């Protein structure tokens, strides 16, 4: 029983902390997933859930911090009567979400570990079922656990963890994720990310007709007098899908100019929704655009807003920049800032800035090495 107690404590605690910290690195990613779930629930259960969509960021951040704090509380056996109850409620909620996603194929990635570790819906559900088993153990015996530290020390650690977690999440929101796990991160070449890593490879299974022995082969054995075909499976499925599959750029006339964004030096201003775009640092953005006029850097604005909306926004803030259209989810994936700034050289990402960290022209040119 002591072994099960210790394993449950450290397994549940470590996994909750790891999951929380991964998502704390990128709260916008969690916001996007929460919005997806609220939209699905609105379609399936009623439009009432759309009310929560506007609060997806706040709800997501609270859940993330709760994960981290609960993980620490379990490791410390801090107020286990309460901690175990909240843990059980939270894992039941998560298990319902992952089962619903998997069974009805609604949200294909639950975002359990952000962009760091991708799990299929059924893998996410299986992970939650395993967690349920160990959390139920902690819940059942919750009243017999004694705190690992004196109450006063425990109070301080839990309070500090809560404050630090919120501070880290807010910092990531006001700047950019500390660690970028996305395909558009600095150093990646976007055209390469749009190509599969490998060509499909297959393993064929045959049965020898004389002995009944099953053998596996990377080649199809066509001699039907010797071999009987049984089955085939792809052995590298995870490497035959491109990391980026939905990046496309269009003019207001519908012309595809995606390839143009991979040619030369491009400073891309990302406005995924001008109605929600912050104007706090728009003066710095405008100054940057004007300072780069006549340089070797072409400035382009990418937006998912309509032409009319962006034109009004552009004139209001006097932004002398050509604009093009990209899917909103793609833009949110490129950078977690609205507006955001990313610098590409021949399709390779050289720099990325939150609007709160808008660079000057010299910084942009230095980043290019020019």
PDB file of N, CA and C in Angstrom, residues 15 26 36 49 87 89 107 109 122 124 150 154 156 168 170 200 263 283 326 345:
ATOM      1  N   UNK A  15       2.883  14.707 -13.139  1.00  0.00           N
ATOM      2  CA  UNK A  15       2.200  14.862 -14.426  1.00  0.00           C
ATOM      3  C   UNK A  15       1.373  16.143 -14.467  1.00  0.00           C
ATOM      4  N   UNK A  26       2.472  28.804 -22.797  1.00  0.00           N
ATOM      5  CA  UNK A  26       1.733  29.323 -23.960  1.00  0.00           C
ATOM      6  C   UNK A  26       0.233  29.362 -23.662  1.00  0.00           C
ATOM      7  N   UNK A  36     -12.328  26.194 -29.142  1.00  0.00           N
ATOM      8  CA  UNK A  36     -12.797  25.069 -29.955  1.00  0.00           C
ATOM      9  C   UNK A  36     -13.847  24.260 -29.213  1.00  0.00           C
ATOM     10  N   UNK A  49     -23.152  28.069 -24.537  1.00  0.00           N
ATOM     11  CA  UNK A  49     -21.707  27.893 -24.340  1.00  0.00           C
ATOM     12  C   UNK A  49     -20.883  28.967 -25.050  1.00  0.00           C
ATOM     13  N   UNK A  87      -8.932  17.508  -7.302  1.00  0.00           N
ATOM     14  CA  UNK A  87      -8.262  16.694  -8.314  1.00  0.00           C
ATOM     15  C   UNK A  87      -9.248  15.776  -9.019  1.00  0.00           C
ATOM     16  N   UNK A  89     -12.515  16.040  -9.253  1.00  0.00           N
ATOM     17  CA  UNK A  89     -13.442  16.809 -10.078  1.00  0.00           C
ATOM     18  C   UNK A  89     -12.807  17.255 -11.383  1.00  0.00           C
ATOM     19  N   UNK A 107     -12.691  17.487 -31.415  1.00  0.00           N
ATOM     20  CA  UNK A 107     -11.462  18.281 -31.311  1.00  0.00           C
ATOM     21  C   UNK A 107     -10.308  17.297 -31.404  1.00  0.00           C
ATOM     22  N   UNK A 109      -7.133  17.434 -31.250  1.00  0.00           N
ATOM     23  CA  UNK A 109      -5.986  17.543 -30.338  1.00  0.00           C
ATOM     24  C   UNK A 109      -6.458  18.295 -29.105  1.00  0.00           C
ATOM     25  N   UNK A 122      -7.775   9.577 -28.589  1.00  0.00           N
ATOM     26  CA  UNK A 122      -7.852   8.335 -27.809  1.00  0.00           C
ATOM     27  C   UNK A 122      -6.647   8.180 -26.891  1.00  0.00           C
ATOM     28  N   UNK A 124      -5.149  10.703 -25.472  1.00  0.00           N
ATOM     29  CA  UNK A 124      -5.455  11.632 -24.382  1.00  0.00           C
ATOM     30  C   UNK A 124      -6.457  11.013 -23.415  1.00  0.00           C
ATOM     31  N   UNK A 150       5.214  21.308   7.662  1.00  0.00           N
ATOM     32  CA  UNK A 150       4.321  22.011   8.590  1.00  0.00           C
ATOM     33  C   UNK A 150       3.321  22.885   7.825  1.00  0.00           C
ATOM     34  N   UNK A 154       3.605  24.899   4.216  1.00  0.00           N
ATOM     35  CA  UNK A 154       2.743  24.486   3.104  1.00  0.00           C
ATOM     36  C   UNK A 154       1.934  25.645   2.559  1.00  0.00           C
ATOM     37  N   UNK A 156       2.674  28.797   2.612  1.00  0.00           N
ATOM     38  CA  UNK A 156       3.572  29.712   1.898  1.00  0.00           C
ATOM     39  C   UNK A 156       3.915  29.168   0.507  1.00  0.00           C
ATOM     40  N   UNK A 168       3.977  34.027 -14.414  1.00  0.00           N
ATOM     41  CA  UNK A 168       4.594  33.438 -15.600  1.00  0.00           C
ATOM     42  C   UNK A 168       3.625  33.437 -16.779  1.00  0.00           C
ATOM     43  N   UNK A 170       1.012  35.411 -17.263  1.00  0.00           N
ATOM     44  CA  UNK A 170       0.772  36.785 -17.717  1.00  0.00           C
ATOM     45  C   UNK A 170       1.978  37.309 -18.499  1.00  0.00           C
ATOM     46  N   UNK A 200       6.265   7.549 -47.531  1.00  0.00           N
ATOM     47  CA  UNK A 200       5.661   6.417 -46.811  1.00  0.00           C
ATOM     48  C   UNK A 200       6.455   5.119 -46.976  1.00  0.00           C
ATOM     49  N   UNK A 263      10.349  34.508 -50.536  1.00  0.00           N
ATOM     50  CA  UNK A 263      11.400  35.065 -51.387  1.00  0.00           C
ATOM     51  C   UNK A 263      11.950  36.357 -50.796  1.00  0.00           C
ATOM     52  N   UNK A 283       2.007  52.870 -32.652  1.00  0.00           N
ATOM     53  CA  UNK A 283       2.929  53.937 -33.073  1.00  0.00           C
ATOM     54  C   UNK A 283       4.312  53.384 -33.370  1.00  0.00           C
ATOM     55  N   UNK A 326      -4.908  35.473 -44.730  1.00  0.00           N
ATOM     56  CA  UNK A 326      -4.505  34.143 -44.266  1.00  0.00           C
ATOM     57  C   UNK A 326      -5.542  33.686 -43.248  1.00  0.00           C
ATOM     58  N   UNK A 345      13.619  35.238 -43.848  1.00  0.00           N
ATOM     59  CA  UNK A 345      14.621  35.418 -44.905  1.00  0.00           C
ATOM     60  C   UNK A 345      14.622  34.169 -45.773  1.00  0.00           C
TER      61      UNK A 345
END
